[in-house]
Short mmCIF file of the C-alpha atoms (twelve columns), coordinates in Angstrom:
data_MODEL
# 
_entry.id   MODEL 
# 
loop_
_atom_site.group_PDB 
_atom_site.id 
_atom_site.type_symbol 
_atom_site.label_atom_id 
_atom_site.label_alt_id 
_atom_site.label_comp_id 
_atom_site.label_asym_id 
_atom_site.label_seq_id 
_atom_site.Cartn_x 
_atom_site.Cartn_y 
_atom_site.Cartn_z 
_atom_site.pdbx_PDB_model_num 
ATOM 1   C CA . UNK A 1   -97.919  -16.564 -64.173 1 
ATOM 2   C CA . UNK A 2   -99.708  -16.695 -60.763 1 
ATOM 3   C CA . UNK A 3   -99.608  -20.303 -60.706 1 
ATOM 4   C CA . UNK A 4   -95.612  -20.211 -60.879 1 
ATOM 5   C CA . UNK A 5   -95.403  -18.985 -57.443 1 
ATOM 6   C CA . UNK A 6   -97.669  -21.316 -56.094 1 
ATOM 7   C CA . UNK A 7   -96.252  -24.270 -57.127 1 
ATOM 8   C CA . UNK A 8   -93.063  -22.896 -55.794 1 
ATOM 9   C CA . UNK A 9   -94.700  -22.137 -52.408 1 
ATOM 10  C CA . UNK A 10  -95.540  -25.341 -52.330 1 
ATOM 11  C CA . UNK A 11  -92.398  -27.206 -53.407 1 
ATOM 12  C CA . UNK A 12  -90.642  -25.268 -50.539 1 
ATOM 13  C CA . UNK A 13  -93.055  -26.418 -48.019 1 
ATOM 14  C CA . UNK A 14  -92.798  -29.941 -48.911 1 
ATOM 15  C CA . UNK A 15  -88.623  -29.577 -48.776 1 
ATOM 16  C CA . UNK A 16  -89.094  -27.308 -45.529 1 
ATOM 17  C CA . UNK A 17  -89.452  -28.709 -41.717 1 
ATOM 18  C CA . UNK A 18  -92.582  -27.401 -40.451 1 
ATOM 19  C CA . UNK A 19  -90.843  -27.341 -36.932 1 
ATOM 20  C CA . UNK A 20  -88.232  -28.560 -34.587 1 
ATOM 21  C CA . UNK A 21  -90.072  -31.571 -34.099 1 
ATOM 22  C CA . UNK A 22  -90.575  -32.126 -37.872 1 
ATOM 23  C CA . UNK A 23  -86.697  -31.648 -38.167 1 
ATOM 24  C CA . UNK A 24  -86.190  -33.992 -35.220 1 
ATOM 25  C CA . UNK A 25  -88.328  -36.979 -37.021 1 
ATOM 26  C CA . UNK A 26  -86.570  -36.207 -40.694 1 
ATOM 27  C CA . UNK A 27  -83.178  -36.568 -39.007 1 
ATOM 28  C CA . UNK A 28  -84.100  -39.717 -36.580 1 
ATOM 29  C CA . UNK A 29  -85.332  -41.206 -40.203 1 
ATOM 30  C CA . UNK A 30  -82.242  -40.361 -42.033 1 
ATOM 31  C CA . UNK A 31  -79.980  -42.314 -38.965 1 
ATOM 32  C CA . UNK A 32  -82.741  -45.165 -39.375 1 
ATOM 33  C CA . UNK A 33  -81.881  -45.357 -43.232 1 
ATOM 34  C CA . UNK A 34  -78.270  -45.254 -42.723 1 
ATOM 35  C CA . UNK A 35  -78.429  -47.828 -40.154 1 
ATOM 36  C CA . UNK A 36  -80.733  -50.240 -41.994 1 
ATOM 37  C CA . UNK A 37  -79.381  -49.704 -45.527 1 
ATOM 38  C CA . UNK A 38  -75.590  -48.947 -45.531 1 
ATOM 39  C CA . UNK A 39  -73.260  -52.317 -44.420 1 
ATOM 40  C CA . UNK A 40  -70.139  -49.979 -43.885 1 
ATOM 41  C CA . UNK A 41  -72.508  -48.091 -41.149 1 
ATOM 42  C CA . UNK A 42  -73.563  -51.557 -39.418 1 
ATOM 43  C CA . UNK A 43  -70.003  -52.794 -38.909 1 
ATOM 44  C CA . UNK A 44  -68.936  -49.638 -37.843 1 
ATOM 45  C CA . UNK A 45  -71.693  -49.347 -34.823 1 
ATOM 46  C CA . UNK A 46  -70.825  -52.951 -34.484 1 
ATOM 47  C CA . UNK A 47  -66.974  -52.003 -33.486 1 
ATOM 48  C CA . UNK A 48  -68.068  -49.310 -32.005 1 
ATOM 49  C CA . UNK A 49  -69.993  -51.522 -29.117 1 
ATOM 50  C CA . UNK A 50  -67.200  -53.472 -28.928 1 
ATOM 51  C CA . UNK A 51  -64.677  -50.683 -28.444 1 
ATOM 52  C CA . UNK A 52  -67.102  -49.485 -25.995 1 
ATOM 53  C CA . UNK A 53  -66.848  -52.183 -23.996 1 
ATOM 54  C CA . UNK A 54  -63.226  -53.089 -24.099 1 
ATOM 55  C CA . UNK A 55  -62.488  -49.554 -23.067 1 
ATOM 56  C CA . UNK A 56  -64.088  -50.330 -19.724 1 
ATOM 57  C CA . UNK A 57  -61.102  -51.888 -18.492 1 
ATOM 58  C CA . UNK A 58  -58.350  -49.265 -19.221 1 
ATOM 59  C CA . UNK A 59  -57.999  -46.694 -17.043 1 
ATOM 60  C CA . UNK A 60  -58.792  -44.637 -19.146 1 
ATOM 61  C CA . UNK A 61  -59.053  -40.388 -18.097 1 
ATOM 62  C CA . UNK A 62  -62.150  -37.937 -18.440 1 
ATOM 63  C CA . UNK A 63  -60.535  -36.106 -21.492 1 
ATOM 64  C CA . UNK A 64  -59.220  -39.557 -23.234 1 
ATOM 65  C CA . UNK A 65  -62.893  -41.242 -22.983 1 
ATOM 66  C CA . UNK A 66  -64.270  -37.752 -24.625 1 
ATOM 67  C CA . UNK A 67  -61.678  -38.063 -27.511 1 
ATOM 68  C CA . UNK A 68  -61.985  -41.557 -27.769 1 
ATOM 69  C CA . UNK A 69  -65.794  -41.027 -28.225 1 
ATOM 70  C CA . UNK A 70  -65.674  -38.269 -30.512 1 
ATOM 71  C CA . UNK A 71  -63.472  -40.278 -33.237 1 
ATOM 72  C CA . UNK A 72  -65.761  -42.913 -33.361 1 
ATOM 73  C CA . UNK A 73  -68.755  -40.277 -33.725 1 
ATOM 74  C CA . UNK A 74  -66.316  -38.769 -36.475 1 
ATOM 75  C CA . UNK A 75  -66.267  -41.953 -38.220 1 
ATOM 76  C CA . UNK A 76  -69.975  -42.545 -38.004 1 
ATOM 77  C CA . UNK A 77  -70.573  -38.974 -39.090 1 
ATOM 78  C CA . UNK A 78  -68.241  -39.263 -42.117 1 
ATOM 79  C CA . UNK A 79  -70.048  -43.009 -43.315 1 
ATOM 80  C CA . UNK A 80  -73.163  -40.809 -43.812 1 
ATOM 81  C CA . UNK A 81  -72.232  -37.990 -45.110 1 
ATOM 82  C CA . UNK A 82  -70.349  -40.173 -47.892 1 
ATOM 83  C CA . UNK A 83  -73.765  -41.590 -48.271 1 
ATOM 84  C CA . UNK A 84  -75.979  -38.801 -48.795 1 
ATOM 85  C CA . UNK A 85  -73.146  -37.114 -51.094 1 
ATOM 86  C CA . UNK A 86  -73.386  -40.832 -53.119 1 
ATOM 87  C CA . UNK A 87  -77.223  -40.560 -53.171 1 
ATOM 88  C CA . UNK A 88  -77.525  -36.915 -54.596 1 
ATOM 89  C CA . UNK A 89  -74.733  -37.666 -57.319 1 
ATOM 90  C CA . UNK A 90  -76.667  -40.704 -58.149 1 
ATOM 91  C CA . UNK A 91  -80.095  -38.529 -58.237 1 
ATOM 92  C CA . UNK A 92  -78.675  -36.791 -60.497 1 
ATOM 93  C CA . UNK A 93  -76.874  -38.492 -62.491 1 
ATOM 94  C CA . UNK A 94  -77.317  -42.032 -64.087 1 
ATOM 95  C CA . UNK A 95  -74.543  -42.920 -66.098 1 
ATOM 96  C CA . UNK A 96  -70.389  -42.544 -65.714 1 
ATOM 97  C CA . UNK A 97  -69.318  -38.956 -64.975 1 
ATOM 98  C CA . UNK A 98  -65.758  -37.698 -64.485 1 
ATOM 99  C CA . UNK A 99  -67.211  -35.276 -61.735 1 
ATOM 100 C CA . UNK A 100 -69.728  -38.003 -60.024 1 
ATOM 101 C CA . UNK A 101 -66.719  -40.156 -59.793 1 
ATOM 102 C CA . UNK A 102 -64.745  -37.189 -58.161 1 
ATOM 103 C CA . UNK A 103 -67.358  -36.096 -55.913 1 
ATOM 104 C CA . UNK A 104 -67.507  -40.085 -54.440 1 
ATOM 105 C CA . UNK A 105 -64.044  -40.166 -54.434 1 
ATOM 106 C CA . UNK A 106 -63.757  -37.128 -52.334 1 
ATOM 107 C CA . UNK A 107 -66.489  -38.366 -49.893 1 
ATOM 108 C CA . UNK A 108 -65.218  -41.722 -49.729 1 
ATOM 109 C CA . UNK A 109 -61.475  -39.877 -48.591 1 
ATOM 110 C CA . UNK A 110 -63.328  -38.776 -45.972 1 
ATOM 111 C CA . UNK A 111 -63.989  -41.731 -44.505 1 
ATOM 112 C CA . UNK A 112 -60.404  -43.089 -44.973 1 
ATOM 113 C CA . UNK A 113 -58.966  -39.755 -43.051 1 
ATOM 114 C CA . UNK A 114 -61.516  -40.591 -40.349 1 
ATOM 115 C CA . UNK A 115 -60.463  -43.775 -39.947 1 
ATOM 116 C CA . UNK A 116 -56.487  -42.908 -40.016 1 
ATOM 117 C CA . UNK A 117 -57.344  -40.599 -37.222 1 
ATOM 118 C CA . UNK A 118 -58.936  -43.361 -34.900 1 
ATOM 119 C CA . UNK A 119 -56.216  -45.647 -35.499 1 
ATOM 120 C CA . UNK A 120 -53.726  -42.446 -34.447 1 
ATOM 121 C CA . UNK A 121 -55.500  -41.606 -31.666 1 
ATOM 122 C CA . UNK A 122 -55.987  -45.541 -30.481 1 
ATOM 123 C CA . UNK A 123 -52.135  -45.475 -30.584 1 
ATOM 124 C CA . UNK A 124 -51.646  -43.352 -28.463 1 
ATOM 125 C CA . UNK A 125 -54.476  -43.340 -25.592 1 
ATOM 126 C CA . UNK A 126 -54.468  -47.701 -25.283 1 
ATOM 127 C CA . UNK A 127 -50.261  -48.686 -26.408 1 
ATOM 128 C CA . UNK A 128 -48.670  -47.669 -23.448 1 
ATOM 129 C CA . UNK A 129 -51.785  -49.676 -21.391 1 
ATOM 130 C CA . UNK A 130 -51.640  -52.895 -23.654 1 
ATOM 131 C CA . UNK A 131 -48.102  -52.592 -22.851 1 
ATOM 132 C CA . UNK A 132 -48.887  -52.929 -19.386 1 
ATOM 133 C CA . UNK A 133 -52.156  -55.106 -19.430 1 
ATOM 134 C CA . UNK A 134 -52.475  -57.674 -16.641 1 
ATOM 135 C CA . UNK A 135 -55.234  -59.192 -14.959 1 
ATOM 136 C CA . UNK A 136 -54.971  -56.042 -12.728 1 
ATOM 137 C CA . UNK A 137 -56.456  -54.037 -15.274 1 
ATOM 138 C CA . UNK A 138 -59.938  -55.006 -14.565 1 
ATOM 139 C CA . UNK A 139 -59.977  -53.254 -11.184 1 
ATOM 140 C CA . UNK A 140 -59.971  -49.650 -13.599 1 
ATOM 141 C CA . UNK A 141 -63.786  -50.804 -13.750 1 
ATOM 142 C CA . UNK A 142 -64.823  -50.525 -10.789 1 
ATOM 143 C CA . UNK A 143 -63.023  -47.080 -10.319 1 
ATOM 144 C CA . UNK A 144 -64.827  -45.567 -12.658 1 
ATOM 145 C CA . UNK A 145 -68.457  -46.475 -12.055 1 
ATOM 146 C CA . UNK A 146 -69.336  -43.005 -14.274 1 
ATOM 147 C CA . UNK A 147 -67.638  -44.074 -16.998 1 
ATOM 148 C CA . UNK A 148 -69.740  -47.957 -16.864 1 
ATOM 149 C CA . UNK A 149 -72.966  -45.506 -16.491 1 
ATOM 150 C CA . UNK A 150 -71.875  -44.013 -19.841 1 
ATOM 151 C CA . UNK A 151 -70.449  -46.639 -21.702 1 
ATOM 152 C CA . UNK A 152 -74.056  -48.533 -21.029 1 
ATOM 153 C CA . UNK A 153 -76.083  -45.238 -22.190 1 
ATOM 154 C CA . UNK A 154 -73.812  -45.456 -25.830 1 
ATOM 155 C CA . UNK A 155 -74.383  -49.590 -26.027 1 
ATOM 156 C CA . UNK A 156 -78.373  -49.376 -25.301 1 
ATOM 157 C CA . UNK A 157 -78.612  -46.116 -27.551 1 
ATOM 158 C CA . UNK A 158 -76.651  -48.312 -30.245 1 
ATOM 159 C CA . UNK A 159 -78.631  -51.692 -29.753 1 
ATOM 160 C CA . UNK A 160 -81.938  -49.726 -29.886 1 
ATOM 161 C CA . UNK A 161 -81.580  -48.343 -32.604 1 
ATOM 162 C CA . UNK A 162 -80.638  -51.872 -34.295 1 
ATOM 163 C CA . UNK A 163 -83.889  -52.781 -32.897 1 
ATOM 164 C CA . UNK A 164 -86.064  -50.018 -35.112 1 
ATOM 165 C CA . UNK A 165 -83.775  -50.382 -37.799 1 
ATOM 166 C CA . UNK A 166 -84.527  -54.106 -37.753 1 
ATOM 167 C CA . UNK A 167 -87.977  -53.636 -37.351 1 
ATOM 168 C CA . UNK A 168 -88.603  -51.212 -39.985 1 
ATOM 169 C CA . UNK A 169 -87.149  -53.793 -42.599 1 
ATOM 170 C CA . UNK A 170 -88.643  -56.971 -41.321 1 
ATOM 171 C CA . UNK A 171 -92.096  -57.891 -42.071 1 
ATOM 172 C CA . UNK A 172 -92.777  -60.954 -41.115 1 
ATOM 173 C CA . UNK A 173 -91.440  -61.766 -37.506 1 
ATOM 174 C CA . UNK A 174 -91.982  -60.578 -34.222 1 
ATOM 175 C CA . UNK A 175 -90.826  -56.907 -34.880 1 
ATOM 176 C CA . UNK A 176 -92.017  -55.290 -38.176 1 
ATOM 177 C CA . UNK A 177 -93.615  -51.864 -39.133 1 
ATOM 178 C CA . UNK A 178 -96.671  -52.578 -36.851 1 
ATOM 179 C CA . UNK A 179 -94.452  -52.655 -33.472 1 
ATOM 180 C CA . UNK A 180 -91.699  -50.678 -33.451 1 
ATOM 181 C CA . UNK A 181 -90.088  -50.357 -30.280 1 
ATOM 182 C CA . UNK A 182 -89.927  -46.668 -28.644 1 
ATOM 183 C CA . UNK A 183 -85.819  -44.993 -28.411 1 
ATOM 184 C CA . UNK A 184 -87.068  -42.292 -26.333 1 
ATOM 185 C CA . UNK A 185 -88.481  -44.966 -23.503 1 
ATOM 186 C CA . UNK A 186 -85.679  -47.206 -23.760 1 
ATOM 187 C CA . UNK A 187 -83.233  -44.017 -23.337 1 
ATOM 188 C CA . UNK A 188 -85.418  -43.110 -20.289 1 
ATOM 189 C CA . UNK A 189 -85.789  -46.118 -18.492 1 
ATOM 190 C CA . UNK A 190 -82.066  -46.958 -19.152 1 
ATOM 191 C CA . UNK A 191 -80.975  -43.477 -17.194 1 
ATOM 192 C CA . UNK A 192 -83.435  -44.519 -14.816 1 
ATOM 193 C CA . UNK A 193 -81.742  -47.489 -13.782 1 
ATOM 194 C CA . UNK A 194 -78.282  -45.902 -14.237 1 
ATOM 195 C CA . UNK A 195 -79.695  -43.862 -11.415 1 
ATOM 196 C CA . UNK A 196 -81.206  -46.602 -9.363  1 
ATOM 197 C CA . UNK A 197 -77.413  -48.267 -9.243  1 
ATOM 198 C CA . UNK A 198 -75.843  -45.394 -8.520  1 
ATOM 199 C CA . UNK A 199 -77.298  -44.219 -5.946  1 
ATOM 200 C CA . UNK A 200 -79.451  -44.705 -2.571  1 
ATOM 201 C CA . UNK A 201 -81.407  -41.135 -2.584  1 
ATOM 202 C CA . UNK A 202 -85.159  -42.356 -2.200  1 
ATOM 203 C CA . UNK A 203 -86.225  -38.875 -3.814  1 
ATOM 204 C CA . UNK A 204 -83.529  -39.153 -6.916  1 
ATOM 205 C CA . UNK A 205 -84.784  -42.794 -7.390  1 
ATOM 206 C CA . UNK A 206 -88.451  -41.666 -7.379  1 
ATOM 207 C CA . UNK A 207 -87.727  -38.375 -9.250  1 
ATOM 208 C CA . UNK A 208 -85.717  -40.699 -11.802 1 
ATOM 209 C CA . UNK A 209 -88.760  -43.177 -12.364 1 
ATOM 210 C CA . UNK A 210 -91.784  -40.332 -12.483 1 
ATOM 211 C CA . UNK A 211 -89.511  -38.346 -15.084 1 
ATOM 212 C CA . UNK A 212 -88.925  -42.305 -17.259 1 
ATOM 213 C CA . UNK A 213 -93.049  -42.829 -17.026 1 
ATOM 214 C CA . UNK A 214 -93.696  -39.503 -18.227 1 
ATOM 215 C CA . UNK A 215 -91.382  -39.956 -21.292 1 
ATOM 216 C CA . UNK A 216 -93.057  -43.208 -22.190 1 
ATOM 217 C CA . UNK A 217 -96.555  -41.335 -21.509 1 
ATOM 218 C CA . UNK A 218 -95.090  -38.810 -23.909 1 
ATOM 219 C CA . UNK A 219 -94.959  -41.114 -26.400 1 
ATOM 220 C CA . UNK A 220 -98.115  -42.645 -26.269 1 
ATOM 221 C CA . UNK A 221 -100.074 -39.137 -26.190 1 
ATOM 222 C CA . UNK A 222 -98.524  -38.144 -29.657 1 
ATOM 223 C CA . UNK A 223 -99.475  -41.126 -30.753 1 
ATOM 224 C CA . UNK A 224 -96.320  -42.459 -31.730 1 
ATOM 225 C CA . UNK A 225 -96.394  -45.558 -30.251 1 
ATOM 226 C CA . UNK A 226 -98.694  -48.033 -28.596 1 
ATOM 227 C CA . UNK A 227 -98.700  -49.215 -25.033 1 
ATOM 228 C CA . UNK A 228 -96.927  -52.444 -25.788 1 
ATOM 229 C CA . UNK A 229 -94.219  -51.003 -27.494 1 
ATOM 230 C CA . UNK A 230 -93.598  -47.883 -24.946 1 
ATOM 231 C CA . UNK A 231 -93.542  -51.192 -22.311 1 
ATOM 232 C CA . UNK A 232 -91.275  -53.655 -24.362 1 
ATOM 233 C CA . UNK A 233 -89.005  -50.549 -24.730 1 
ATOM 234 C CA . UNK A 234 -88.940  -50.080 -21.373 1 
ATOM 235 C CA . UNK A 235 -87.946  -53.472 -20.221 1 
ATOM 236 C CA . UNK A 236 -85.653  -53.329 -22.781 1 
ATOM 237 C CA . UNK A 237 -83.848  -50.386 -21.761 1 
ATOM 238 C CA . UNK A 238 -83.560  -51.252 -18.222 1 
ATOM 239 C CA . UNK A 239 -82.077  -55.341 -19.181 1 
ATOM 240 C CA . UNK A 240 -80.236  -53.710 -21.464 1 
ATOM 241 C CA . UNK A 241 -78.213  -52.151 -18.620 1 
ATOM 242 C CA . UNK A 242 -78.875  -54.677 -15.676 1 
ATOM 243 C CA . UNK A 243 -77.084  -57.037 -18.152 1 
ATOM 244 C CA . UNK A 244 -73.745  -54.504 -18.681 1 
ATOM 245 C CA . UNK A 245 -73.776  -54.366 -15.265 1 
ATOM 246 C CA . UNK A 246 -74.423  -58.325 -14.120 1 
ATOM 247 C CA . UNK A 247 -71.105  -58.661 -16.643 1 
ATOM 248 C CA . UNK A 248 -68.875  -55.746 -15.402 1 
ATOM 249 C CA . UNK A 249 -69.707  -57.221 -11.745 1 
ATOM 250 C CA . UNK A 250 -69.598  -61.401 -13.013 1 
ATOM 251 C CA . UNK A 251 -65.837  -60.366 -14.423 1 
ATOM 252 C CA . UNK A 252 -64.607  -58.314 -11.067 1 
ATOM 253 C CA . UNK A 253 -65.228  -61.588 -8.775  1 
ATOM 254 C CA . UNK A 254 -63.505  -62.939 -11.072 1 
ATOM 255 C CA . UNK A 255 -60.437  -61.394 -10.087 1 
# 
């Protein structure tokens, strides 16, 4: 009878996270699944880079880019929760059920509603501006250099995490499970050279690369990734936005 409690003692610790950075891995892994795994969830960060990037050249307000960002979040968020509902029913159950078939049913809904609600809200933030649209409508760019900074956090964020994805399902090439490229340096040295083009304070610029170096240290003390892959993630990071930027700029001389 003593052994009963045990066992269940231990069960819980294997379900439980141990700590906020335990939880923090377990969830990054679960986005890494979803992305590598699910095709509905690749086309949908696919459109979402490209939505991303079109919206640079509407004019489009503070509160319209925040609800224009949260549906496709919504969408995102609704693709995986309709996965992990479809991967418990199919834990637990392996042949036809009436109530599996309900419960993916439901799920899938979701994702329908989600997307009804981003092609609502599209209507109405971008008709009246398509309406409109002229070659003029490139000079919204460069009035909003904040919303560029932004835009080219979401599209590295996005294309990183295709890169780990990628490289935690291919074995044979130049990424695989032995270099896996770092999302925290790539995030950091991205924001650092957000900061580098958006402003000319010599102590923000320093203060931005010292806190970007640290992050990559970070990384390499824990022991979560090598040197080469804390660099490559750092180059990557800061092309990643030199390159938004080089376009945004190539297109406005354009004009």
């Amino acid at each position: 009878m003593e052994q009963e409690p045990k066992k269940q003692n231990a069960k819980d610790q294997r379900i439980k996270n141990h700590g906020f950075i335990d939880a923090w891995k377990n969830a990054f892994n679960g986005i890494i699944y979803a992305t590598t795994t699910q095709g509905n969830i690749q086309k949908q960060l696919i459109i979402a880079v490209i939505v991303v990037i079109v919206s640079l050249f509407f004019n489009l307000s503070r509160a319209e880019f925040l609800c224009f960002l949260f549906t496709i979040i919504l969408i995102i968020f609704a693709e995986m929760v309709n996965t992990a509902i479809e991967t418990v029913v199919d834990l637990y159950v392996d042949v036809y059920h009436p109530k599996a078939k309900i419960a993916k049913d439901v799920a899938a809904g979701g994702v329908v509603i989600t997307t009804i609600n981003a092609l609502i809200v599209a209507y109405f933030l971008f008709f009246d501006k398509i309406a409109d649209i002229g070659l003029a409508f490139i000079e919204h760019v460069t009035n909003s250099p904040v919303h560029v900074a932004f835009s080219a956090m979401i599209i590295t964020i996005i294309a990183v995490l295709a890169l780990i994805a990628y490289a935690k399902t291919n074995k044979h090439k130049g990424l695989n499970e032995k270099f896996i490229p770092s999302g925290h340096a790539t995030i950091a040295f991205a924001a650092n050279t957000i900061i580098w083009l958006l402003t000319d304070n010599i102590v923000i610029l320093i203060l931005g690369l010292v806190m970007a170096i640290l992050v990559a240290e970070s990384r390499i003390a824990a022991k979560e990734h090598k040197l080469s892959e804390v660099i490559f993630s750092g180059c990557f990071g800061t092309a990643m936005v030199l390159m938004l930027y080089g376009i945004v700029t190539a297109i406005i001389k354009l004009i």
